[in-house]
Amino acid sequence: MGNAETLVQWEPNDIKEKLLRKYPPKVARKRARQIMINEALENTTPEIVANVRTIPGIITMRGCTYAGCKGVIMGPTSDIVNLVHGPVGCSFYAWLTRRNQTDAGIKGEDNFMPYAFTTDMQDSDIIFGGEQKLEAAIQEVYELFHPKGIAVFATCPVGLIGDDIHAVARKMKEKFGDCNVFAFSCEGYKGVSQSAGHHIANNQVFTHLVGTSETERSDRYKINLLGEYNIGGDGFEIDRILQKCGITNIATFSGNSSYEQFATANQADLSCVMCHRSINYVADMLETKYGIPWIKVNFIGAKSTAKSLRKIAQYFGEQELIDRVETVIAEEMAAVETAQLEVVPRTTGKTAMLFVGGSRAHHYQDLFAELEMKTISAGYEFAHRDDYEGRQVIPNLKVDADSRNIEEIQVEADPELYRPRKSAAELAALEEAGLKFKEYEGLNPQMEEGTLVIDDLNQYEAEKLVELMKPDLFCAGIKEKYSIQKTGVPMKQLHSYDSGGPYAGFKGAVNFYAEIDRLVNSKVWSYMKAPWQENPELSATYVWE
Amino acid sequence: MLLRHTPKEVAERKALTINPAKTCQPIGAMYASLGIRGCLPHSHGSQGCCAYHRSALTRHYKEPVSAATSSFTEGASVFGGQANLVQAIDNIFTVYEPEVIAVHTTCLSETIGDDLPQIFDKARKDNKVPPGKTLLGAPTPSYVGSHVTGFSNMVKAMAALAEPGEQKNGKVNIIPGWVEPSDMAELKRLAELIGVAVTMFPDTSGVLNAPLSGEYRMFPDGGTPIEEIRQSGAALGTLALGEYCSADAARLLDTKCKVPCSVLDMPFGLQATDRFIDALRVLAGSSVPDEVAVERGRLLDLISDMHQYFYGRKVALVGDPDQLIAMTEFLVSIDMCPIHIVTGTPGKKFEKRIRELTEGMGREVNVKAKGDMFLLHQWIKNEPVDLFMGNSYCKYIARDEDIPLVRWGFPILDRQGHQHFPTVGYMGGLRILEKILNALLDRKDRDDEETTFELVL
Ligand code: SF4
Ligand code: SF4
């Protein structure tokens, strides 16, 4: 923002008015506060309403708390059995549908990710309670698989009928002795979106897993990577780069992750936060309890990757690492620049819209910028105000009824394991040198003036936006994919990446350039009309006439 | 190995389902609702269920699947969802302007005991339903039955709209069951060949296989018009295809509107198609044209030409009861041996019927209703098969055990064609056999030694 050059040819107020026109008055009033026209303000960012209820009947992109908890945070962990307590569906839909990859099987460790486990509650369980069945199911899991951990997830009916899943988990954990059993009260009606589920998952992972390992990690530059889910192999690419730099990634929360990774996460010396929305709670708790500072990073985009690596090196402050990182960046950037030169002439000036998640609508703008494409409208599906406006708004956030029912856990410095990684003076010096801790500036500042920032975009508005602003590319999720493409506009899934990826890191950037080139320049979009539809008149003359 | 933790020894499980061979009721209701013209399905519960069902259907069809939700929060879950649903109805009719809203419940709204008819009354009283528009609703608690039950419940709710006709309208109702849009189109084509006027509901052809034209229409031209569903009460008779998917609706039409019904198997394969065509002919009093006999002859021809590849081959099957019953009969009729058969949907009758169909095979088969794919995998480990038929999840087993797989059923998430090419009727039978042969012969070509590798098969 504050960028003198504005590219928008339309009147944003006019677009906004058109988006709202058809709504009943109450809906229009509410949506008006979630559709924001980006503008440059002195020392502050324009305010947006976010993390509020979806309006019944308005077709939303959002999912539920359970999806955020079981699907997003716990799903990518290979050696914990995820047991869904509820009727069969919730478990079925979260089975292998999220493209988070693992190499656990290859390494020979436990890998339960290709399995779905459920108590498949029946009406008698709903009427008489499902605790007994849950207990029996946990027992059967244990006997069949002997996993290190069993995570139990509650779906909607469970909370209503009052099953105490935590008590059952505790009981079974004690009974087994060698298997950690813990539970998540992530009923889908809690909160207003997946976001509540992230929070619930963060709390329980922190309480039941982090810091439980005896294994000592003596590596030199140890970090945790938070909020990276290894969709399409993103995490593999980031790990490749980190390894090349000599940086040890102790634990990824949560991609290709394992029980042991979480259990040793307290031994890292720095937490690097990718997706701020889904995981900032863990970052904060790691700092409070163990003294691990956190910084915001972004491995989406080659330049952002380089920048993030430099930040990590700056934090550790050793010349050897700083040099190593520079060598790696130089090596890797060669291929990136070649790819960029090849593609940019075909992508430059094109426009994109991004409506995904809690961080990707922001992160991917860096990749589009590398392609010289403009993001003309963007927004999150389940983010909070701080993800738009920056963390400075956090103290002003109101706790409403929907957030109040998400447990806040109290964390204190661990009497034995708390160890400040840097002295106050060192931290201040690093801040002074430009390395910001616990800071995320949000999406709004990066977007140009006059662009539209829209929270919880719905199907109707998506369709209207595309009709009015005619972007060259639209990015959202599977539910939005085909209605957009029917209009002749290519659509890229930025949750699951369609069948592509990785897009993180340097190799990922190269993949992404090729993918976007393919999408925005595909011939298919030019064939919408048959010849007789383009020229319906019967003007042909016969050569023999 | 992908499913590296699945042991060969089968141990009885009482409480734990692993790798389910079914999913929940609402998705079936949603799919059925999409077969009504101008209908927006609505999920009465929290928004997660609806997001999951839409995603699953979208992945299966690679088509837009619109559906709304009551977006319950904790308050609605405690105090009931009436306010949410009434507001949703208002918003939907104002913003999306469908002709029909088809509401199904979820575990949540069922557990709290929301009463759809009463909420509909309230919405009508509050003037939230514009004149000429229709609300229909089906209870679909997922702790009973499966996605098949939900489909059946929504189709039954459609039948409940039917009004008894003073005079028969000369048409035949076909309730096709949970088959693909391509199958529904094929059933209509066959009826047209025989010269029978039909009302088919639901009918997703033209809805979930819509063309790319540069224009998005939330409500494409396909689907059964609600008027036709109302008039189905004046039909000559009803053919319900599949006991599990379609019989309840047909029986309701019978009791409510005195439309006599026959419950047939789904017309997969030779004999089930024979019975379907014959029943249709008798009911409508028309004669079957030679074209249909020619199609039948083509199917028969392929069976005889390639019989050596079918004969005695062992098959494992997983899917939904109606489809499995018809497919088992078909496979047995071409001398294949379906030996492991699992559905996740409960139903004792299913097991009995499969045993009857496989009686002549001269051996015991493993069959289970309310089973899961973990058990099926264990059976396969204990007695390997030559061919595996089922949905996309089967590919994990197929890869581990190195078995040729024919994708068939729901959901198919990794291959295309099901929305375009039918598997019902004689032509559909040809397609099933083509798929089976390709799978078996590709495998043979892969595995044959150089010395026995052959050009002509
Ligand atoms: S709560 Fe019930 S309706 Fe919703 S997805 Fe789960 S099983 Fe299906
Ligand atoms: S029942 Fe609840 S937990 Fe399950 S998918 Fe629906 S909203 Fe989510």
Coordinates of N, CA and C in Angstrom, one line a residue, chain B residues 209-362:
Chain B
N209 N -23.2 -33.4 -15.2 CA -22.3 -33.6 -16.3 C -22.5 -32.5 -17.3
A210 N -22.5 -31.2 -16.8 CA -22.9 -30.1 -17.6 C -21.7 -29.7 -18.5
P211 N -22.0 -29.1 -19.6 CA -20.9 -28.7 -20.5 C -20.2 -27.4 -20.1
L212 N -19.0 -27.2 -20.6 CA -18.2 -26.0 -20.5 C -18.6 -25.1 -21.6
S213 N -19.2 -23.9 -21.3 CA -19.6 -23.1 -22.4 C -19.3 -21.6 -22.1
G214 N -18.6 -21.3 -21.0 CA -18.3 -19.9 -20.8 C -19.3 -19.3 -19.9
E215 N -20.3 -20.1 -19.5 CA -21.3 -19.5 -18.6 C -21.6 -20.4 -17.5
Y216 N -21.7 -19.9 -16.3 CA -22.0 -20.8 -15.1 C -23.4 -20.6 -14.8
R217 N -24.1 -21.7 -14.7 CA -25.5 -21.6 -14.2 C -25.7 -22.5 -13.0
M218 N -26.1 -21.9 -11.9 CA -26.2 -22.6 -10.7 C -27.3 -23.7 -10.9
F219 N -28.3 -23.4 -11.7 CA -29.3 -24.4 -11.9 C -29.4 -24.7 -13.4
P220 N -28.7 -25.8 -13.8 CA -28.7 -26.1 -15.2 C -30.0 -26.7 -15.6
D221 N -30.1 -27.0 -16.9 CA -31.4 -27.4 -17.4 C -31.9 -28.8 -16.9
G222 N -30.9 -29.6 -16.5 CA -31.3 -31.0 -16.1 C -32.1 -31.0 -14.8
G223 N -32.4 -32.3 -14.4 CA -33.2 -32.5 -13.2 C -34.7 -32.6 -13.5
T224 N -35.4 -33.3 -12.6 CA -36.8 -33.6 -12.8 C -37.6 -32.4 -12.3
P225 N -38.4 -31.8 -13.2 CA -39.2 -30.7 -12.7 C -40.1 -31.1 -11.6
I226 N -40.3 -30.2 -10.6 CA -41.0 -30.5 -9.4 C -42.5 -30.9 -9.8
E227 N -43.0 -30.2 -10.8 CA -44.4 -30.5 -11.3 C -44.5 -32.0 -11.7
E228 N -43.5 -32.5 -12.4 CA -43.6 -33.9 -12.8 C -43.6 -34.8 -11.6
I229 N -42.8 -34.4 -10.6 CA -42.7 -35.3 -9.4 C -44.1 -35.3 -8.8
R230 N -44.8 -34.1 -8.7 CA -46.1 -34.0 -8.2 C -47.1 -34.9 -8.9
Q231 N -46.9 -34.9 -10.2 CA -47.8 -35.7 -11.1 C -47.5 -37.2 -11.1
S232 N -46.4 -37.6 -10.5 CA -46.1 -39.0 -10.5 C -47.1 -39.9 -9.8
G233 N -48.0 -39.2 -9.0 CA -49.1 -39.9 -8.4 C -50.1 -40.4 -9.3
A234 N -50.1 -39.9 -10.6 CA -51.1 -40.3 -11.6 C -50.5 -41.3 -12.6
A235 N -49.3 -41.9 -12.3 CA -48.7 -42.7 -13.2 C -49.3 -44.1 -13.3
L236 N -49.0 -44.8 -14.4 CA -49.5 -46.2 -14.5 C -48.9 -47.1 -13.5
G237 N -47.7 -46.9 -13.2 CA -47.0 -47.7 -12.2 C -45.6 -47.2 -12.0
T238 N -44.9 -47.8 -11.0 CA -43.5 -47.4 -10.7 C -42.6 -48.5 -10.8
L239 N -41.5 -48.3 -11.4 CA -40.4 -49.3 -11.4 C -39.3 -48.7 -10.5
A240 N -39.1 -49.4 -9.3 CA -38.1 -48.9 -8.4 C -36.9 -49.8 -8.6
L241 N -35.7 -49.1 -8.9 CA -34.5 -49.9 -9.2 C -33.6 -49.9 -8.0
G242 N -33.6 -51.1 -7.3 CA -32.8 -51.2 -6.1 C -33.7 -51.1 -4.9
E243 N -33.7 -52.2 -4.1 CA -34.4 -52.3 -2.9 C -34.0 -51.2 -1.9
Y244 N -32.7 -51.0 -1.8 CA -32.1 -50.1 -0.7 C -32.3 -48.6 -1.1
C245 N -32.2 -48.3 -2.4 CA -32.2 -46.9 -2.8 C -33.6 -46.4 -3.1
S246 N -34.4 -47.2 -3.6 CA -35.6 -46.8 -4.3 C -37.0 -47.3 -3.8
A247 N -36.9 -48.4 -3.1 CA -38.2 -49.1 -2.8 C -39.1 -48.3 -1.9
D248 N -38.5 -47.6 -0.9 CA -39.3 -46.9 0.1 C -40.2 -45.8 -0.7
A249 N -39.6 -45.1 -1.6 CA -40.3 -44.1 -2.4 C -41.4 -44.7 -3.2
A250 N -41.1 -45.8 -3.8 CA -42.1 -46.5 -4.7 C -43.3 -47.0 -3.8
R251 N -43.0 -47.6 -2.7 CA -44.0 -48.1 -1.8 C -44.9 -47.0 -1.3
L252 N -44.3 -45.8 -1.0 CA -45.1 -44.7 -0.6 C -46.0 -44.2 -1.7
L253 N -45.6 -44.2 -2.9 CA -46.4 -43.8 -4.0 C -47.6 -44.8 -4.2
D254 N -47.3 -46.1 -3.9 CA -48.3 -47.1 -3.9 C -49.4 -46.9 -2.9
T255 N -48.9 -46.7 -1.6 CA -49.9 -46.6 -0.5 C -50.6 -45.2 -0.6
K256 N -49.9 -44.2 -1.0 CA -50.5 -42.8 -0.9 C -51.3 -42.6 -2.2
C257 N -50.8 -43.0 -3.3 CA -51.5 -42.6 -4.6 C -52.0 -43.8 -5.4
K258 N -51.9 -45.0 -4.8 CA -52.3 -46.2 -5.5 C -51.6 -46.3 -6.9
V259 N -50.4 -46.0 -6.9 CA -49.6 -46.3 -8.1 C -48.8 -47.6 -7.8
P260 N -49.2 -48.7 -8.5 CA -48.6 -50.0 -8.2 C -47.1 -50.0 -8.5
C261 N -46.3 -50.7 -7.7 CA -44.9 -50.6 -7.9 C -44.3 -52.0 -8.0
S262 N -43.2 -52.1 -8.8 CA -42.4 -53.3 -8.8 C -41.0 -52.9 -8.4
V263 N -40.4 -53.6 -7.5 CA -39.0 -53.3 -7.1 C -38.1 -54.3 -7.8
L264 N -37.3 -53.7 -8.6 CA -36.4 -54.5 -9.4 C -34.9 -54.3 -9.0
D265 N -34.0 -55.2 -9.5 CA -32.6 -54.9 -9.2 C -32.2 -53.8 -10.1
M266 N -31.1 -53.1 -9.8 CA -30.5 -52.1 -10.7 C -30.1 -52.8 -11.9
P267 N -30.4 -52.2 -13.1 CA -30.1 -53.0 -14.3 C -28.6 -52.9 -14.8
F268 N -27.8 -53.5 -13.9 CA -26.4 -53.8 -14.3 C -26.3 -55.2 -14.9
G269 N -25.8 -55.3 -16.1 CA -25.5 -56.6 -16.6 C -26.7 -57.2 -17.4
L270 N -26.6 -58.4 -17.9 CA -27.5 -59.0 -18.8 C -28.9 -59.2 -18.2
Q271 N -28.9 -60.0 -17.2 CA -30.2 -60.5 -16.7 C -31.0 -59.4 -16.0
A272 N -30.4 -58.5 -15.2 CA -31.1 -57.5 -14.6 C -31.6 -56.5 -15.6
T273 N -30.9 -56.3 -16.7 CA -31.4 -55.4 -17.7 C -32.6 -56.1 -18.4
D274 N -32.5 -57.4 -18.7 CA -33.6 -58.1 -19.3 C -34.9 -57.9 -18.5
R275 N -34.7 -58.1 -17.2 CA -35.9 -57.9 -16.3 C -36.5 -56.5 -16.3
F276 N -35.6 -55.6 -16.4 CA -36.0 -54.1 -16.4 C -36.8 -53.9 -17.7
I277 N -36.2 -54.3 -18.8 CA -36.9 -54.0 -20.1 C -38.2 -54.7 -20.1
D278 N -38.2 -55.9 -19.7 CA -39.5 -56.7 -19.7 C -40.6 -56.1 -18.9
A279 N -40.2 -55.6 -17.7 CA -41.1 -55.0 -16.8 C -41.7 -53.7 -17.3
L280 N -40.8 -53.0 -18.0 CA -41.2 -51.7 -18.5 C -42.2 -51.9 -19.7
R281 N -41.9 -52.9 -20.5 CA -42.7 -53.3 -21.6 C -44.1 -53.7 -21.2
V282 N -44.2 -54.6 -20.2 CA -45.4 -55.1 -19.7 C -46.3 -54.0 -19.1
L283 N -45.6 -53.2 -18.3 CA -46.3 -52.1 -17.6 C -46.9 -51.1 -18.5
A284 N -46.2 -50.7 -19.6 CA -46.6 -49.7 -20.5 C -47.4 -50.3 -21.6
G285 N -47.4 -51.6 -21.8 CA -48.1 -52.2 -22.9 C -47.5 -51.9 -24.2
S286 N -46.2 -51.8 -24.3 CA -45.6 -51.5 -25.6 C -44.7 -52.7 -26.0
S287 N -44.4 -52.7 -27.3 CA -43.5 -53.8 -27.7 C -42.1 -53.3 -27.8
V288 N -41.1 -54.2 -27.6 CA -39.7 -53.8 -27.6 C -39.2 -53.8 -29.0
P289 N -38.6 -52.7 -29.5 CA -38.1 -52.7 -30.9 C -36.9 -53.5 -31.0
D290 N -36.6 -53.9 -32.3 CA -35.4 -54.7 -32.5 C -34.1 -54.1 -32.1
E291 N -34.1 -52.8 -32.1 CA -32.8 -52.1 -31.7 C -32.4 -52.5 -30.3
V292 N -33.3 -52.7 -29.4 CA -33.0 -53.1 -28.1 C -32.4 -54.6 -28.1
A293 N -33.1 -55.4 -28.9 CA -32.6 -56.8 -29.0 C -31.2 -56.8 -29.6
V294 N -30.9 -55.9 -30.5 CA -29.6 -55.8 -31.1 C -28.5 -55.5 -30.0
E295 N -28.9 -54.5 -29.2 CA -28.0 -54.1 -28.1 C -27.7 -55.3 -27.2
R296 N -28.8 -56.0 -26.9 CA -28.6 -57.1 -26.0 C -27.7 -58.2 -26.7
G297 N -27.9 -58.4 -28.0 CA -27.1 -59.3 -28.7 C -25.6 -59.0 -28.7
R298 N -25.3 -57.7 -28.8 CA -23.9 -57.2 -28.8 C -23.3 -57.6 -27.4
L299 N -24.0 -57.4 -26.4 CA -23.5 -57.7 -25.1 C -23.2 -59.2 -25.0
L300 N -24.2 -60.0 -25.4 CA -24.0 -61.4 -25.4 C -22.8 -61.8 -26.2
D301 N -22.6 -61.2 -27.4 CA -21.6 -61.5 -28.3 C -20.2 -61.3 -27.6
L302 N -20.1 -60.2 -26.9 CA -18.8 -60.0 -26.2 C -18.5 -61.0 -25.1
I303 N -19.6 -61.3 -24.4 CA -19.5 -62.3 -23.3 C -18.9 -63.7 -23.9
S304 N -19.5 -64.1 -25.1 CA -19.1 -65.3 -25.6 C -17.7 -65.2 -26.2
D305 N -17.4 -64.1 -26.9 CA -16.1 -64.0 -27.5 C -15.0 -64.0 -26.5
M306 N -15.2 -63.5 -25.3 CA -14.1 -63.3 -24.4 C -14.3 -64.2 -23.1
H307 N -15.1 -65.2 -23.2 CA -15.5 -65.9 -22.1 C -14.3 -66.6 -21.3
Q308 N -13.3 -67.0 -22.1 CA -12.1 -67.6 -21.5 C -11.4 -66.7 -20.5
Y309 N -11.5 -65.4 -20.7 CA -10.9 -64.6 -19.7 C -11.7 -64.3 -18.5
F310 N -13.0 -64.5 -18.6 CA -13.8 -64.4 -17.4 C -13.9 -65.6 -16.5
Y311 N -13.9 -66.7 -17.2 CA -14.3 -68.0 -16.6 C -13.4 -68.3 -15.3
G312 N -14.1 -68.4 -14.2 CA -13.4 -68.9 -13.0 C -12.6 -67.8 -12.3
R313 N -12.5 -66.6 -12.8 CA -11.7 -65.6 -12.2 C -12.3 -65.1 -10.9
K314 N -11.5 -65.0 -9.8 CA -12.0 -64.6 -8.5 C -12.0 -63.1 -8.4
V315 N -13.1 -62.6 -7.9 CA -13.3 -61.1 -7.8 C -13.6 -60.7 -6.4
A316 N -13.1 -59.6 -5.9 CA -13.5 -59.0 -4.7 C -14.3 -57.8 -5.0
L317 N -15.4 -57.5 -4.3 CA -16.3 -56.4 -4.6 C -16.6 -55.6 -3.3
V318 N -16.6 -54.3 -3.4 CA -17.0 -53.5 -2.3 C -17.8 -52.3 -2.9
G319 N -18.9 -52.0 -2.2 CA -19.7 -50.9 -2.7 C -21.0 -50.8 -1.9
D320 N -22.1 -50.4 -2.6 CA -23.4 -50.3 -2.0 C -24.3 -51.5 -2.3
P321 N -25.2 -51.8 -1.5 CA -26.0 -53.0 -1.6 C -26.6 -53.2 -3.0
D322 N -27.4 -52.3 -3.5 CA -28.1 -52.5 -4.7 C -27.2 -52.8 -5.9
Q323 N -26.1 -52.0 -5.9 CA -25.1 -52.1 -7.0 C -24.4 -53.5 -6.9
L324 N -24.1 -53.9 -5.6 CA -23.4 -55.1 -5.4 C -24.2 -56.3 -5.8
I325 N -25.5 -56.3 -5.5 CA -26.4 -57.4 -5.8 C -26.4 -57.6 -7.3
A326 N -26.6 -56.5 -8.0 CA -26.7 -56.6 -9.5 C -25.4 -57.0 -10.1
M327 N -24.3 -56.5 -9.6 CA -23.0 -56.8 -10.1 C -22.6 -58.3 -9.8
T328 N -23.0 -58.7 -8.6 CA -22.7 -60.1 -8.3 C -23.4 -61.1 -9.3
E329 N -24.7 -60.7 -9.5 CA -25.5 -61.5 -10.5 C -24.8 -61.5 -11.8
F330 N -24.4 -60.4 -12.3 CA -23.8 -60.2 -13.6 C -22.5 -61.1 -13.7
L331 N -21.6 -60.9 -12.7 CA -20.4 -61.6 -12.7 C -20.6 -63.1 -12.7
V332 N -21.5 -63.6 -11.8 CA -21.8 -65.0 -11.8 C -22.3 -65.5 -13.2
S333 N -23.1 -64.6 -13.8 CA -23.7 -65.0 -15.1 C -22.7 -65.2 -16.2
I334 N -21.5 -64.5 -16.0 CA -20.5 -64.7 -17.0 C -19.4 -65.7 -16.5
D335 N -19.8 -66.4 -15.5 CA -18.9 -67.4 -14.9 C -17.6 -66.9 -14.2
M336 N -17.7 -65.7 -13.7 CA -16.7 -65.2 -12.8 C -17.1 -65.6 -11.4
C337 N -16.1 -65.5 -10.5 CA -16.4 -65.9 -9.1 C -16.2 -64.8 -8.1
P338 N -17.3 -64.0 -7.8 CA -17.1 -63.0 -6.8 C -17.1 -63.7 -5.4
I339 N -15.9 -63.6 -4.7 CA -15.7 -64.4 -3.5 C -15.7 -63.6 -2.2
H340 N -15.3 -62.3 -2.4 CA -15.4 -61.5 -1.2 C -16.2 -60.3 -1.5
I341 N -17.3 -60.1 -0.7 CA -18.2 -59.0 -1.0 C -18.6 -58.2 0.3
V342 N -18.3 -56.9 0.3 CA -18.5 -56.1 1.5 C -19.3 -54.9 1.1
T343 N -20.2 -54.6 2.0 CA -20.8 -53.2 2.0 C -20.8 -52.7 3.4
G344 N -20.7 -51.4 3.5 CA -20.7 -50.8 4.8 C -22.1 -50.6 5.3
T345 N -23.0 -50.6 4.4 CA -24.4 -50.4 4.7 C -25.0 -51.6 5.4
P346 N -25.7 -51.4 6.6 CA -26.3 -52.5 7.3 C -27.4 -53.1 6.5
G347 N -27.7 -54.4 6.7 CA -28.8 -55.0 6.1 C -28.6 -56.5 6.0
K348 N -29.3 -57.3 6.8 CA -29.2 -58.8 6.8 C -29.6 -59.3 5.5
K349 N -30.7 -58.7 4.9 CA -31.2 -59.2 3.6 C -30.1 -59.2 2.5
F350 N -29.2 -58.3 2.6 CA -28.2 -58.2 1.6 C -27.3 -59.5 1.6
E351 N -26.9 -59.9 2.8 CA -26.1 -61.1 2.9 C -26.8 -62.3 2.3
K352 N -28.1 -62.4 2.7 CA -28.9 -63.5 2.2 C -29.0 -63.5 0.7
R353 N -29.3 -62.4 0.1 CA -29.4 -62.3 -1.3 C -28.1 -62.7 -2.1
I354 N -27.0 -62.2 -1.5 CA -25.7 -62.5 -2.2 C -25.5 -64.0 -2.1
R355 N -25.8 -64.6 -1.0 CA -25.6 -66.1 -0.9 C -26.5 -66.8 -1.9
E356 N -27.7 -66.3 -2.1 CA -28.5 -67.0 -3.1 C -27.9 -66.8 -4.5
L357 N -27.5 -65.6 -4.8 CA -26.9 -65.4 -6.1 C -25.7 -66.2 -6.4
T358 N -24.9 -66.5 -5.4 CA -23.6 -67.2 -5.6 C -23.7 -68.7 -5.3
E359 N -25.0 -69.1 -5.0 CA -25.2 -70.5 -4.6 C -24.6 -71.5 -5.6
G360 N -24.8 -71.2 -6.9 CA -24.4 -72.1 -7.9 C -22.9 -72.2 -8.2
M361 N -22.2 -71.3 -7.5 CA -20.7 -71.2 -7.7 C -20.0 -72.4 -7.1
G362 N -20.7 -73.1 -6.2 CA -20.2 -74.3 -5.6 C -19.1 -74.1 -4.6

